[in-house]
Structure formats: C-alpha cells, structure tokens
Amino acid sequence: METVILAVVIAVVVIGALGGLLIGSRRKKSLPPAPPTTPDITAPPAEPHIGDEAEIPHDEERRTIEEVDLPDGSAAPVVVEEPEPVVEVPAIEIPEPTAGRLVRLRARLSRSQNALGKGLLTLLSREHLDEDTWEEIEDTLLTADVGVQPTQELVERLRERVKVLGTRTPDELRTLLREELLQLLVPEFDRTVKTDSNLDTPGIVMVVGVNGTGKTTTTGKLARVLVADGKHVVLGAADTFRAAAADQLQTWGERVGARTVRGPEGGDPASIAFDAVKEGIEEGADAVLIDTAGRLHTKTGLMDELGKVKRVVEKHAPLDEVLLVLDATTGQNGLVQARVFAEVVDVTGIVLTKLDGTAKGGIVIAVQRELGVPVKLVGLGEGADDLAPFEPEAFVDALIGE
C-alpha cells in the first residue's frame, strides 16, 4: 500500500516538474524585448496670440505704456518724389532777315501779277492809240481792282505823256508806266511798322480784320519779322472765340522764342489784351502783338467789343499800331470792310494777305486811296517767312516785269 502511495507521489512530482518546464519555456519565448529608454520629446511651438509676433515666445522685460516713447506726430511724412515728365522744348528757329525780303520774293509775285503790267504794256505799244484802245486800258486797270478814280487819273496822265512822247519804244513805255504806277502807290508814305514806343513801354500793335483773312497767321509771321530784327516780342491771344486760335498763335511764338499770354476759351478778349500788355511791360519787351477775334464788319455788337479791347489796352499805354488784315482776293469788297474797321479802331496800316495766285495787284492802290493809310506788309504765300514789308518800287517792278 505504501508502495502505491509512493509511486503516486513520485508521479505527481514528475508531472508537476515537466509542467513547470513547459510553462517556463513558453514565457521565455513570448516576452517582448526590453523597452528603450524614454525619448526626449520637444514641445511644439506655442501658437501666437493676438498682438504677439509669430516667433517662439521668450521671457523678456515688459514695459508699461507709460514707459514706452510714443511718436508725437511732429515728424514730417515721407514723401515719395515722382520723376518729373520730360517736356521737349521746341527748337528755336532763326527767321530770315527782313531787309529786301520783297525783292527776294519778286519772282513769285511777278508770276501771278504780271497780267496787269504786261497787258498795259501791250496796249500802249500799239501804233495807234484810239479810243477803243484807251477803253481797253481802263478795263484792264478796273479788272485788276485798281478802282474807278485811280484808273481815271492814271489813264489821263498816260494820254498826256504818250501824246508828248510821240514815238514809243518798249523801254520808254516801261519807264513811263513804272513812274505812273509808282505815283499811284504814294511812295512817300511811311510804311514802317511802329513797334517803338515814345514812352517807357513796349510798342503795342493790335491786329484786326474779318473772319478768314489770316489775322492769327499774320500775327505769328509778324513776330518772326520783329524777332529777325532783334526784338523781344510778347504775343497776346485775344481771339478767344475761334477754336484753337490761342494754340495756333502759341505755336508761332514758340518757334521763335516769343511768349504767348492767353486765357480760357470764350474768355474776355479785353482782359487778355490787358494782361498781355502788362506782362510785356514787366518783362521789358520791345513789342506786344495782340491778335483779335475775326468779326463781320456788319455786326455792330462785335465791332463795339473791338473798340472796348482798344480802350482797355490804352489804360497801360496808347496803341502804336493798328494793322487791318485784308484778303487781297476779296477785291473791292475788302474796301467796304476797311471803311468800318477804320471808323472803330483808327487803322494805321494795312496788311494784304494772299497777294499771289488769283489776287489782283491793283487792290494795293485802291485800299490806300480809300483809307488814306499805307499798305505796310504783304503776304505772298504760305511759308513762315512769306510776310514782307511792302516796298513800292519792288512791287511795281514785279507788276510790269524788268
């Protein structure tokens, strides 16, 4: 019995030992590796709060608002200078000298005007000068716009001199006709454009005329004539009614270095004329040229306004010259215009424009006879230097040829 009990005990012990070995072996295989050392974990950067800078916060000394120096607003604001636009200054032109300008333009004048001179020479060269021939001579003069009274006077003198002369060679006839035409042009007239004042002020010249005669262009060309003679010129753009008239005059002035005084479009012409003379005096200019608006001689209100411009200008100094611009192609109609303007502003000189092409040279004689004032300037073309002082001798030579 004891033996059985001992065997059972031994069996239990053996079984228990084997079970422990198996369990120990399994545990040994399933155990994980030893955990590594705890890593250093860097905390994420703190989120910036309102008013904080977006950087890692750090301890710094804090100041109260009383300790902080605040700007008092007295510092000048920062001004960013923009580059100034580049303005191109037009080149200053040097006008042609005026001495003998009409002589240089004689060829052009003779091409368009010699019908009068050649026609008269042809008629006078006939062997027998009967009444029909003298009537043809009269018709030739009238067609050339010489005018009725001057034509009658010229024909009478030619009749007498031809009768005394007897035989007539071409040279004698040319000399005869030249002398008579020159006499009609009144060579003793003073044709100087008055730009020298007797006072301590610039010479003041006002340019007047009807629409379309070329007043603004004439004013610009006259500025060239004066600059060519060494004068300091100021221009007054008193034509405020025609679009771009002031721009046109300013362009003429810039070409020769003459300043233009102008105002708003539609402004008071008298005010602009007044300012032009005032500034001319302040600058010490030699001459002030005032361009006025074109107006119909039949419009009483416009003519009264022209008289106002004259009166306002004369608050500074008296006008030295009032130039009436006439279109030579208008013929006898220009004389009607001339009469009215002469009554309003006391015209002192005539400028004949467009005295080429279809123009008739006799208008020079007629307008002088009508107004009793001289033709001082003539325009012979569209060129900038085609305005010339009128020279009776050169003009007659161009009419009859040499």
CSV table of C-alpha atoms in Angstrom, one decimal:
chain,number,residue,atom,x,y,z
A,1,MET,CA,0.0,0.0,0.0
A,2,GLU,CA,2.8,2.3,0.9
A,3,THR,CA,4.4,1.4,-2.3
A,4,VAL,CA,1.4,2.6,-4.3
A,5,ILE,CA,1.2,5.8,-2.4
A,6,LEU,CA,4.9,6.5,-3.0
A,7,ALA,CA,4.5,5.8,-6.7
A,8,VAL,CA,1.6,8.2,-7.0
A,9,VAL,CA,3.6,10.9,-5.2
A,10,ILE,CA,6.6,10.4,-7.4
A,11,ALA,CA,4.3,10.6,-10.5
A,12,VAL,CA,2.7,13.8,-9.3
A,13,VAL,CA,6.1,15.4,-8.6
A,14,VAL,CA,7.4,14.4,-12.1
A,15,ILE,CA,4.3,15.7,-13.8
A,16,GLY,CA,4.5,19.0,-11.9
A,17,ALA,CA,8.2,19.4,-12.8
A,18,LEU,CA,7.5,18.8,-16.5
A,19,GLY,CA,4.6,21.2,-16.5
A,20,GLY,CA,6.7,23.9,-14.9
A,21,LEU,CA,9.4,23.5,-17.6
A,22,LEU,CA,6.9,23.8,-20.4
A,23,ILE,CA,5.3,27.0,-18.9
A,24,GLY,CA,8.7,28.5,-18.3
A,25,SER,CA,9.8,27.8,-21.9
A,26,ARG,CA,6.7,29.5,-23.4
A,27,ARG,CA,7.0,32.6,-21.2
A,28,LYS,CA,10.6,32.9,-22.2
A,29,LYS,CA,9.7,32.9,-25.9
A,30,SER,CA,6.8,35.4,-25.7
A,31,LEU,CA,8.4,38.1,-23.6
A,32,PRO,CA,9.0,41.3,-25.6
A,33,PRO,CA,12.3,43.0,-25.8
A,34,ALA,CA,13.2,45.4,-23.1
A,35,PRO,CA,11.6,48.8,-23.7
A,36,PRO,CA,14.1,51.5,-24.9
A,37,THR,CA,14.9,54.5,-22.8
A,38,THR,CA,12.3,57.2,-22.8
A,39,PRO,CA,13.0,59.7,-25.8
A,40,ASP,CA,13.3,63.5,-25.3
A,41,ILE,CA,10.1,65.0,-26.7
A,42,THR,CA,10.3,68.6,-27.9
A,43,ALA,CA,7.2,70.6,-27.2
A,44,PRO,CA,5.5,72.1,-30.3
A,45,PRO,CA,6.0,75.9,-30.7
A,46,ALA,CA,3.4,77.9,-28.9
A,47,GLU,CA,0.6,79.4,-31.0
A,48,PRO,CA,0.9,83.2,-31.3
A,49,HIS,CA,-1.9,85.1,-29.7
A,50,ILE,CA,-3.4,88.4,-31.0
A,51,GLY,CA,-0.8,91.1,-30.8
A,52,ASP,CA,2.2,88.7,-30.5
A,53,GLU,CA,4.9,88.2,-33.0
A,54,ALA,CA,4.9,84.9,-34.8
A,55,GLU,CA,8.0,83.5,-33.1
A,56,ILE,CA,8.9,81.3,-30.2
A,57,PRO,CA,7.9,83.2,-27.1
A,58,HIS,CA,10.7,84.0,-24.7
A,59,ASP,CA,10.9,85.8,-21.5
A,60,GLU,CA,11.7,89.4,-21.8
A,61,GLU,CA,11.4,92.5,-19.8
A,62,ARG,CA,8.0,94.0,-20.1
A,63,ARG,CA,7.4,97.8,-20.1
A,64,THR,CA,4.3,99.6,-19.2
A,65,ILE,CA,2.6,102.0,-21.6
A,66,GLU,CA,3.9,105.0,-19.6
A,67,GLU,CA,7.5,103.8,-20.2
A,68,VAL,CA,7.1,103.5,-23.9
A,69,ASP,CA,8.1,106.5,-26.1
A,70,LEU,CA,5.2,107.2,-28.5
A,71,PRO,CA,5.6,109.4,-31.6
A,72,ASP,CA,4.1,112.9,-31.2
A,73,GLY,CA,3.1,113.2,-34.8
A,74,SER,CA,5.5,116.1,-35.5
A,75,ALA,CA,7.7,114.1,-37.8
A,76,ALA,CA,7.3,115.0,-41.5
A,77,PRO,CA,5.6,112.4,-43.6
A,78,VAL,CA,7.6,110.5,-46.0
A,79,VAL,CA,7.1,111.9,-49.5
A,80,VAL,CA,7.8,109.8,-52.5
A,81,GLU,CA,9.1,112.1,-55.2
A,82,GLU,CA,7.8,111.2,-58.7
A,83,PRO,CA,10.1,111.9,-61.6
A,84,GLU,CA,9.1,115.0,-63.5
A,85,PRO,CA,7.9,114.3,-67.0
A,86,VAL,CA,10.3,115.2,-69.7
A,87,VAL,CA,9.0,118.2,-71.7
A,88,GLU,CA,10.5,118.6,-75.1
A,89,VAL,CA,11.3,122.2,-75.8
A,90,PRO,CA,10.8,123.1,-79.4
A,91,ALA,CA,13.9,124.2,-81.3
A,92,ILE,CA,14.1,128.0,-81.8
A,93,GLU,CA,14.1,128.9,-85.4
A,94,ILE,CA,16.1,131.8,-86.8
A,95,PRO,CA,13.9,133.8,-89.2
A,96,GLU,CA,15.1,135.2,-92.4
A,97,PRO,CA,16.3,138.8,-92.3
A,98,THR,CA,13.6,141.2,-93.4
A,99,ALA,CA,15.8,143.6,-95.4
A,100,GLY,CA,14.9,143.2,-99.1
A,101,ARG,CA,12.5,140.3,-98.5
A,102,LEU,CA,10.0,141.5,-101.0
A,103,VAL,CA,12.8,141.7,-103.6
A,104,ARG,CA,13.7,138.1,-103.0
A,105,LEU,CA,10.0,137.2,-103.5
A,106,ARG,CA,9.6,139.3,-106.6
A,107,ALA,CA,9.7,136.3,-108.9
A,108,ARG,CA,6.7,134.7,-107.2
A,109,LEU,CA,4.8,137.9,-107.2
A,110,SER,CA,5.6,138.6,-110.9
A,111,ARG,CA,4.3,135.2,-112.0
A,112,SER,CA,0.9,135.9,-110.5
A,113,GLN,CA,0.5,139.6,-111.0
A,114,ASN,CA,2.2,140.4,-114.3
A,115,ALA,CA,-1.0,140.2,-116.3
A,116,LEU,CA,-1.7,143.8,-115.3
A,117,GLY,CA,1.7,145.2,-116.3
A,118,LYS,CA,2.1,143.1,-119.4
A,119,GLY,CA,-1.4,143.9,-120.5
A,120,LEU,CA,-0.8,147.6,-120.2
A,121,LEU,CA,2.5,147.5,-122.0
A,122,THR,CA,0.9,145.5,-124.8
A,123,LEU,CA,-1.9,148.0,-125.3
A,124,LEU,CA,0.4,151.1,-125.0
A,125,SER,CA,2.7,149.6,-127.6
A,126,ARG,CA,0.1,149.7,-130.3
A,127,GLU,CA,0.9,152.1,-133.2
A,128,HIS,CA,-2.4,153.9,-133.0
A,129,LEU,CA,-3.9,154.6,-129.6
A,130,ASP,CA,-7.5,155.2,-130.4
A,131,GLU,CA,-10.5,155.5,-128.0
A,132,ASP,CA,-11.1,151.7,-128.1
A,133,THR,CA,-7.5,151.1,-127.0
A,134,TRP,CA,-7.8,153.6,-124.1
A,135,GLU,CA,-11.1,151.9,-123.1
A,136,GLU,CA,-9.2,148.5,-123.1
A,137,ILE,CA,-6.6,150.1,-120.8
A,138,GLU,CA,-9.3,151.3,-118.5
A,139,ASP,CA,-10.9,147.8,-118.4
A,140,THR,CA,-7.5,146.2,-117.6
A,141,LEU,CA,-7.0,148.5,-114.7
A,142,LEU,CA,-10.5,148.0,-113.3
A,143,THR,CA,-10.2,144.3,-113.7
A,144,ALA,CA,-7.1,144.4,-111.6
A,145,ASP,CA,-9.1,146.2,-108.8
A,146,VAL,CA,-7.2,149.5,-109.1
A,147,GLY,CA,-10.5,151.3,-108.5
A,148,VAL,CA,-12.5,153.8,-110.6
A,149,GLN,CA,-11.0,157.1,-109.6
A,150,PRO,CA,-7.3,155.9,-109.6
A,151,THR,CA,-8.0,154.3,-113.0
A,152,GLN,CA,-9.3,157.6,-114.5
A,153,GLU,CA,-6.4,159.5,-113.1
A,154,LEU,CA,-3.8,157.1,-114.5
A,155,VAL,CA,-5.4,157.0,-118.0
A,156,GLU,CA,-5.5,160.8,-118.2
A,157,ARG,CA,-1.8,161.1,-117.3
A,158,LEU,CA,-0.8,158.3,-119.7
A,159,ARG,CA,-2.7,160.0,-122.5
A,160,GLU,CA,-0.9,163.3,-122.0
A,161,ARG,CA,2.5,161.7,-121.6
A,162,VAL,CA,2.1,159.4,-124.6
A,163,LYS,CA,1.0,162.4,-126.8
A,164,VAL,CA,4.1,164.4,-125.7
A,165,LEU,CA,6.4,161.4,-126.1
A,166,GLY,CA,5.4,160.8,-129.7
A,167,THR,CA,7.4,157.7,-130.7
A,168,ARG,CA,7.3,155.0,-128.1
A,169,THR,CA,10.0,152.3,-127.7
A,170,PRO,CA,9.4,149.4,-125.3
A,171,ASP,CA,11.9,150.8,-122.8
A,172,GLU,CA,10.3,154.2,-122.9
A,173,LEU,CA,6.8,152.7,-122.3
A,174,ARG,CA,8.0,150.6,-119.4
A,175,THR,CA,9.7,153.6,-117.8
A,176,LEU,CA,6.5,155.7,-118.3
A,177,LEU,CA,4.2,153.1,-116.9
A,178,ARG,CA,6.5,152.4,-113.9
A,179,GLU,CA,6.6,156.1,-113.0
A,180,GLU,CA,2.8,156.5,-113.1
A,181,LEU,CA,2.1,153.3,-111.2
A,182,LEU,CA,4.6,154.2,-108.6
A,183,GLN,CA,3.0,157.6,-108.2
A,184,LEU,CA,-0.4,156.0,-107.5
A,185,LEU,CA,1.2,153.9,-104.7
A,186,VAL,CA,2.3,157.1,-102.9
A,187,PRO,CA,5.9,156.2,-102.3
A,188,GLU,CA,6.3,159.0,-99.7
A,189,PHE,CA,4.0,157.1,-97.2
A,190,ASP,CA,5.8,156.0,-94.0
A,191,ARG,CA,5.5,152.2,-94.2
A,192,THR,CA,7.4,151.4,-91.0
A,193,VAL,CA,5.5,149.2,-88.6
A,194,LYS,CA,5.5,151.2,-85.4
A,195,THR,CA,6.9,148.9,-82.7
A,196,ASP,CA,9.0,151.5,-80.9
A,197,SER,CA,7.0,153.5,-78.2
A,198,ASN,CA,7.9,157.0,-77.3
A,199,LEU,CA,7.1,156.0,-73.7
A,200,ASP,CA,8.9,153.6,-71.4
A,201,THR,CA,6.7,150.8,-72.6
A,202,PRO,CA,6.8,148.3,-75.4
A,203,GLY,CA,5.4,149.1,-78.8
A,204,ILE,CA,1.8,147.9,-78.8
A,205,VAL,CA,0.4,146.5,-82.1
A,206,MET,CA,-3.2,145.3,-82.5
A,207,VAL,CA,-4.2,143.1,-85.4
A,208,VAL,CA,-7.8,143.3,-86.6
A,209,GLY,CA,-9.9,142.1,-89.6
A,210,VAL,CA,-12.9,140.0,-90.6
A,211,ASN,CA,-13.0,136.2,-90.3
A,212,GLY,CA,-10.8,134.2,-92.6
A,213,THR,CA,-8.3,136.9,-93.6
A,214,GLY,CA,-5.4,135.3,-91.8
A,215,LYS,CA,-5.0,137.5,-88.7
A,216,THR,CA,-3.5,134.9,-86.4
A,217,THR,CA,-1.1,133.7,-89.1
A,218,THR,CA,-0.2,137.3,-89.8
A,219,THR,CA,0.4,138.0,-86.1
A,220,GLY,CA,2.7,135.0,-85.9
A,221,LYS,CA,4.6,135.9,-89.1
A,222,LEU,CA,5.0,139.5,-87.9
A,223,ALA,CA,6.5,138.1,-84.7
A,224,ARG,CA,9.1,136.4,-86.9
A,225,VAL,CA,9.8,139.6,-88.7
A,226,LEU,CA,10.4,141.5,-85.4
A,227,VAL,CA,12.5,138.7,-83.9
A,228,ALA,CA,14.6,138.7,-87.1
A,229,ASP,CA,15.2,142.4,-86.4
A,230,GLY,CA,16.5,141.6,-82.9
A,231,LYS,CA,13.3,142.5,-80.9
A,232,HIS,CA,11.9,140.8,-77.8
A,233,VAL,CA,8.2,140.1,-78.5
A,234,VAL,CA,5.3,139.1,-76.4
A,235,LEU,CA,2.1,137.8,-78.0
A,236,GLY,CA,-1.5,138.3,-76.7
A,237,ALA,CA,-4.0,135.7,-77.8
A,238,ALA,CA,-7.2,137.8,-77.5
A,239,ASP,CA,-9.0,135.6,-80.1
A,240,THR,CA,-10.9,133.5,-77.6
A,241,PHE,CA,-13.8,132.6,-79.8
A,242,ARG,CA,-12.2,130.6,-82.6
A,243,ALA,CA,-11.3,127.1,-81.5
A,244,ALA,CA,-7.5,126.5,-81.2
A,245,ALA,CA,-6.7,130.1,-82.1
A,246,ALA,CA,-4.6,130.6,-79.0
A,247,ASP,CA,-2.8,127.2,-79.6
A,248,GLN,CA,-2.0,128.3,-83.2
A,249,LEU,CA,-0.6,131.7,-82.0
A,250,GLN,CA,1.4,130.0,-79.2
A,251,THR,CA,2.9,127.6,-81.8
A,252,TRP,CA,4.1,130.5,-83.9
A,253,GLY,CA,5.6,132.2,-80.8
A,254,GLU,CA,7.4,129.1,-79.6
A,255,ARG,CA,9.1,128.7,-83.0
A,256,VAL,CA,11.0,132.0,-82.4
A,257,GLY,CA,11.1,132.1,-78.6
A,258,ALA,CA,8.2,134.6,-78.1
A,259,ARG,CA,6.0,134.0,-75.1
A,260,THR,CA,2.2,134.0,-75.6
A,261,VAL,CA,-0.2,135.3,-73.0
A,262,ARG,CA,-3.6,133.5,-73.2
A,263,GLY,CA,-6.8,132.9,-71.3
A,264,PRO,CA,-9.7,130.4,-71.2
A,265,GLU,CA,-11.6,129.7,-74.4
A,266,GLY,CA,-14.5,132.0,-74.6
A,267,GLY,CA,-12.9,134.4,-72.1
A,268,ASP,CA,-12.9,138.2,-72.2
A,269,PRO,CA,-10.7,139.4,-75.0
A,270,ALA,CA,-10.1,142.8,-73.5
A,271,SER,CA,-8.9,141.2,-70.2
A,272,ILE,CA,-6.3,139.0,-72.1
A,273,ALA,CA,-5.1,142.0,-74.1
A,274,PHE,CA,-4.7,144.0,-70.9
A,275,ASP,CA,-2.7,141.2,-69.3
A,276,ALA,CA,-0.5,140.8,-72.4
A,277,VAL,CA,0.5,144.5,-72.3
A,278,LYS,CA,1.0,144.3,-68.5
A,279,GLU,CA,3.3,141.4,-68.7
A,280,GLY,CA,5.1,142.8,-71.7
A,281,ILE,CA,5.9,145.9,-69.6
A,282,GLU,CA,7.1,143.8,-66.7
A,283,GLU,CA,9.4,141.7,-69.0
A,284,GLY,CA,10.8,144.8,-70.7
A,285,ALA,CA,9.7,143.5,-74.1
A,286,ASP,CA,10.2,145.6,-77.2
A,287,ALA,CA,6.8,144.9,-78.7
A,288,VAL,CA,3.5,143.3,-77.8
A,289,LEU,CA,1.4,141.9,-80.6
A,290,ILE,CA,-2.3,141.4,-79.9
A,291,ASP,CA,-4.3,139.0,-82.1
A,292,THR,CA,-8.1,139.8,-82.0
A,293,ALA,CA,-11.0,137.7,-83.0
A,294,GLY,CA,-12.4,137.9,-86.5
A,295,ARG,CA,-15.6,139.7,-86.8
A,296,LEU,CA,-18.0,140.7,-89.5
A,297,HIS,CA,-17.9,144.4,-90.2
A,298,THR,CA,-21.7,144.4,-90.3
A,299,LYS,CA,-22.1,143.2,-86.7
A,300,THR,CA,-22.4,146.3,-84.5
A,301,GLY,CA,-22.0,144.5,-81.2
A,302,LEU,CA,-18.8,142.8,-82.3
A,303,MET,CA,-17.3,146.0,-83.6
A,304,ASP,CA,-18.2,147.7,-80.3
A,305,GLU,CA,-16.3,144.9,-78.5
A,306,LEU,CA,-13.3,145.6,-80.6
A,307,GLY,CA,-13.4,149.2,-79.6
A,308,LYS,CA,-13.5,148.0,-75.9
A,309,VAL,CA,-10.3,146.0,-76.4
A,310,LYS,CA,-8.6,149.1,-77.7
A,311,ARG,CA,-9.8,151.2,-74.8
A,312,VAL,CA,-8.7,148.7,-72.2
A,313,VAL,CA,-5.3,148.3,-73.7
A,314,GLU,CA,-4.8,152.0,-73.7
A,315,LYS,CA,-5.1,152.1,-69.9
A,316,HIS,CA,-1.5,150.9,-70.0
A,317,ALA,CA,-0.2,152.9,-73.0
A,318,PRO,CA,-1.6,154.2,-76.3
A,319,LEU,CA,-1.6,151.8,-79.2
A,320,ASP,CA,1.3,152.4,-81.6
A,321,GLU,CA,-0.1,150.5,-84.5
A,322,VAL,CA,-3.5,149.1,-85.6
A,323,LEU,CA,-3.0,146.8,-88.5
A,324,LEU,CA,-6.0,145.8,-90.6
A,325,VAL,CA,-5.6,142.5,-92.4
A,326,LEU,CA,-7.3,142.2,-95.7
A,327,ASP,CA,-7.6,139.3,-98.1
A,328,ALA,CA,-6.3,140.6,-101.4
A,329,THR,CA,-8.6,138.2,-103.3
A,330,THR,CA,-11.7,139.9,-102.0
A,331,GLY,CA,-11.1,142.9,-104.2
A,332,GLN,CA,-13.5,145.8,-103.8
A,333,ASN,CA,-15.4,144.0,-101.0
A,334,GLY,CA,-12.4,144.4,-98.9
A,335,LEU,CA,-12.7,148.2,-99.1
A,336,VAL,CA,-16.1,148.1,-97.5
A,337,GLN,CA,-14.6,146.1,-94.6
A,338,ALA,CA,-11.8,148.6,-94.4
A,339,ARG,CA,-14.0,151.6,-94.0
A,340,VAL,CA,-15.9,150.2,-91.0
A,341,PHE,CA,-12.8,149.0,-89.2
A,342,ALA,CA,-11.1,152.3,-89.7
A,343,GLU,CA,-14.0,154.1,-88.1
A,344,VAL,CA,-13.9,151.9,-84.9
A,345,VAL,CA,-10.2,151.5,-84.2
A,346,ASP,CA,-8.3,154.1,-86.2
A,347,VAL,CA,-6.5,151.8,-88.6
A,348,THR,CA,-2.9,153.0,-89.1
A,349,GLY,CA,-1.7,150.3,-91.6
A,350,ILE,CA,-2.8,147.6,-94.0
A,351,VAL,CA,-1.6,144.1,-94.3
A,352,LEU,CA,-2.6,142.4,-97.6
A,353,THR,CA,-2.6,138.6,-97.4
A,354,LYS,CA,-2.9,136.1,-100.2
A,355,LEU,CA,-1.3,138.5,-102.7
A,356,ASP,CA,-0.5,135.6,-105.0
A,357,GLY,CA,-2.3,133.2,-107.2
A,358,THR,CA,-5.6,134.8,-108.3
A,359,ALA,CA,-5.0,138.1,-106.4
A,360,LYS,CA,-5.1,141.3,-108.3
A,361,GLY,CA,-2.3,143.8,-107.5
A,362,GLY,CA,-4.4,146.9,-108.1
A,363,ILE,CA,-6.1,146.4,-104.7
A,364,VAL,CA,-2.9,147.9,-103.1
A,365,ILE,CA,-3.6,151.2,-104.9
A,366,ALA,CA,-7.4,151.1,-104.2
A,367,VAL,CA,-7.2,150.5,-100.4
A,368,GLN,CA,-4.5,153.1,-99.9
A,369,ARG,CA,-6.6,155.6,-101.7
A,370,GLU,CA,-9.8,154.6,-99.8
A,371,LEU,CA,-8.4,154.8,-96.3
A,372,GLY,CA,-5.5,157.2,-96.7
A,373,VAL,CA,-3.2,154.8,-94.8
A,374,PRO,CA,-0.3,152.8,-96.3
A,375,VAL,CA,0.0,149.2,-97.1
A,376,LYS,CA,2.8,148.2,-94.7
A,377,LEU,CA,3.0,144.4,-95.1
A,378,VAL,CA,2.1,141.9,-97.8
A,379,GLY,CA,1.7,138.2,-97.6
A,380,LEU,CA,2.9,136.4,-100.7
A,381,GLY,CA,2.5,132.7,-99.8
A,382,GLU,CA,2.0,130.1,-97.0
A,383,GLY,CA,5.6,130.0,-95.9
A,384,ALA,CA,6.6,131.2,-92.5
A,385,ASP,CA,8.8,133.9,-93.9
A,386,ASP,CA,6.4,135.0,-96.8
A,387,LEU,CA,5.3,138.1,-95.0
A,388,ALA,CA,7.3,141.0,-96.3
A,389,PRO,CA,7.5,144.8,-95.7
A,390,PHE,CA,5.8,146.5,-98.6
A,391,GLU,CA,8.2,148.2,-101.0
A,392,PRO,CA,6.5,150.2,-103.7
A,393,GLU,CA,9.5,150.1,-106.2
A,394,ALA,CA,9.9,146.3,-105.9
A,395,PHE,CA,6.1,145.8,-106.2
A,396,VAL,CA,5.8,147.9,-109.4
A,397,ASP,CA,8.8,146.1,-110.9
A,398,ALA,CA,7.1,142.8,-110.2
A,399,LEU,CA,3.9,144.1,-111.9
A,400,ILE,CA,5.4,145.2,-115.1
A,401,GLY,CA,8.5,142.9,-115.3
A,402,GLU,CA,12.1,144.0,-115.8
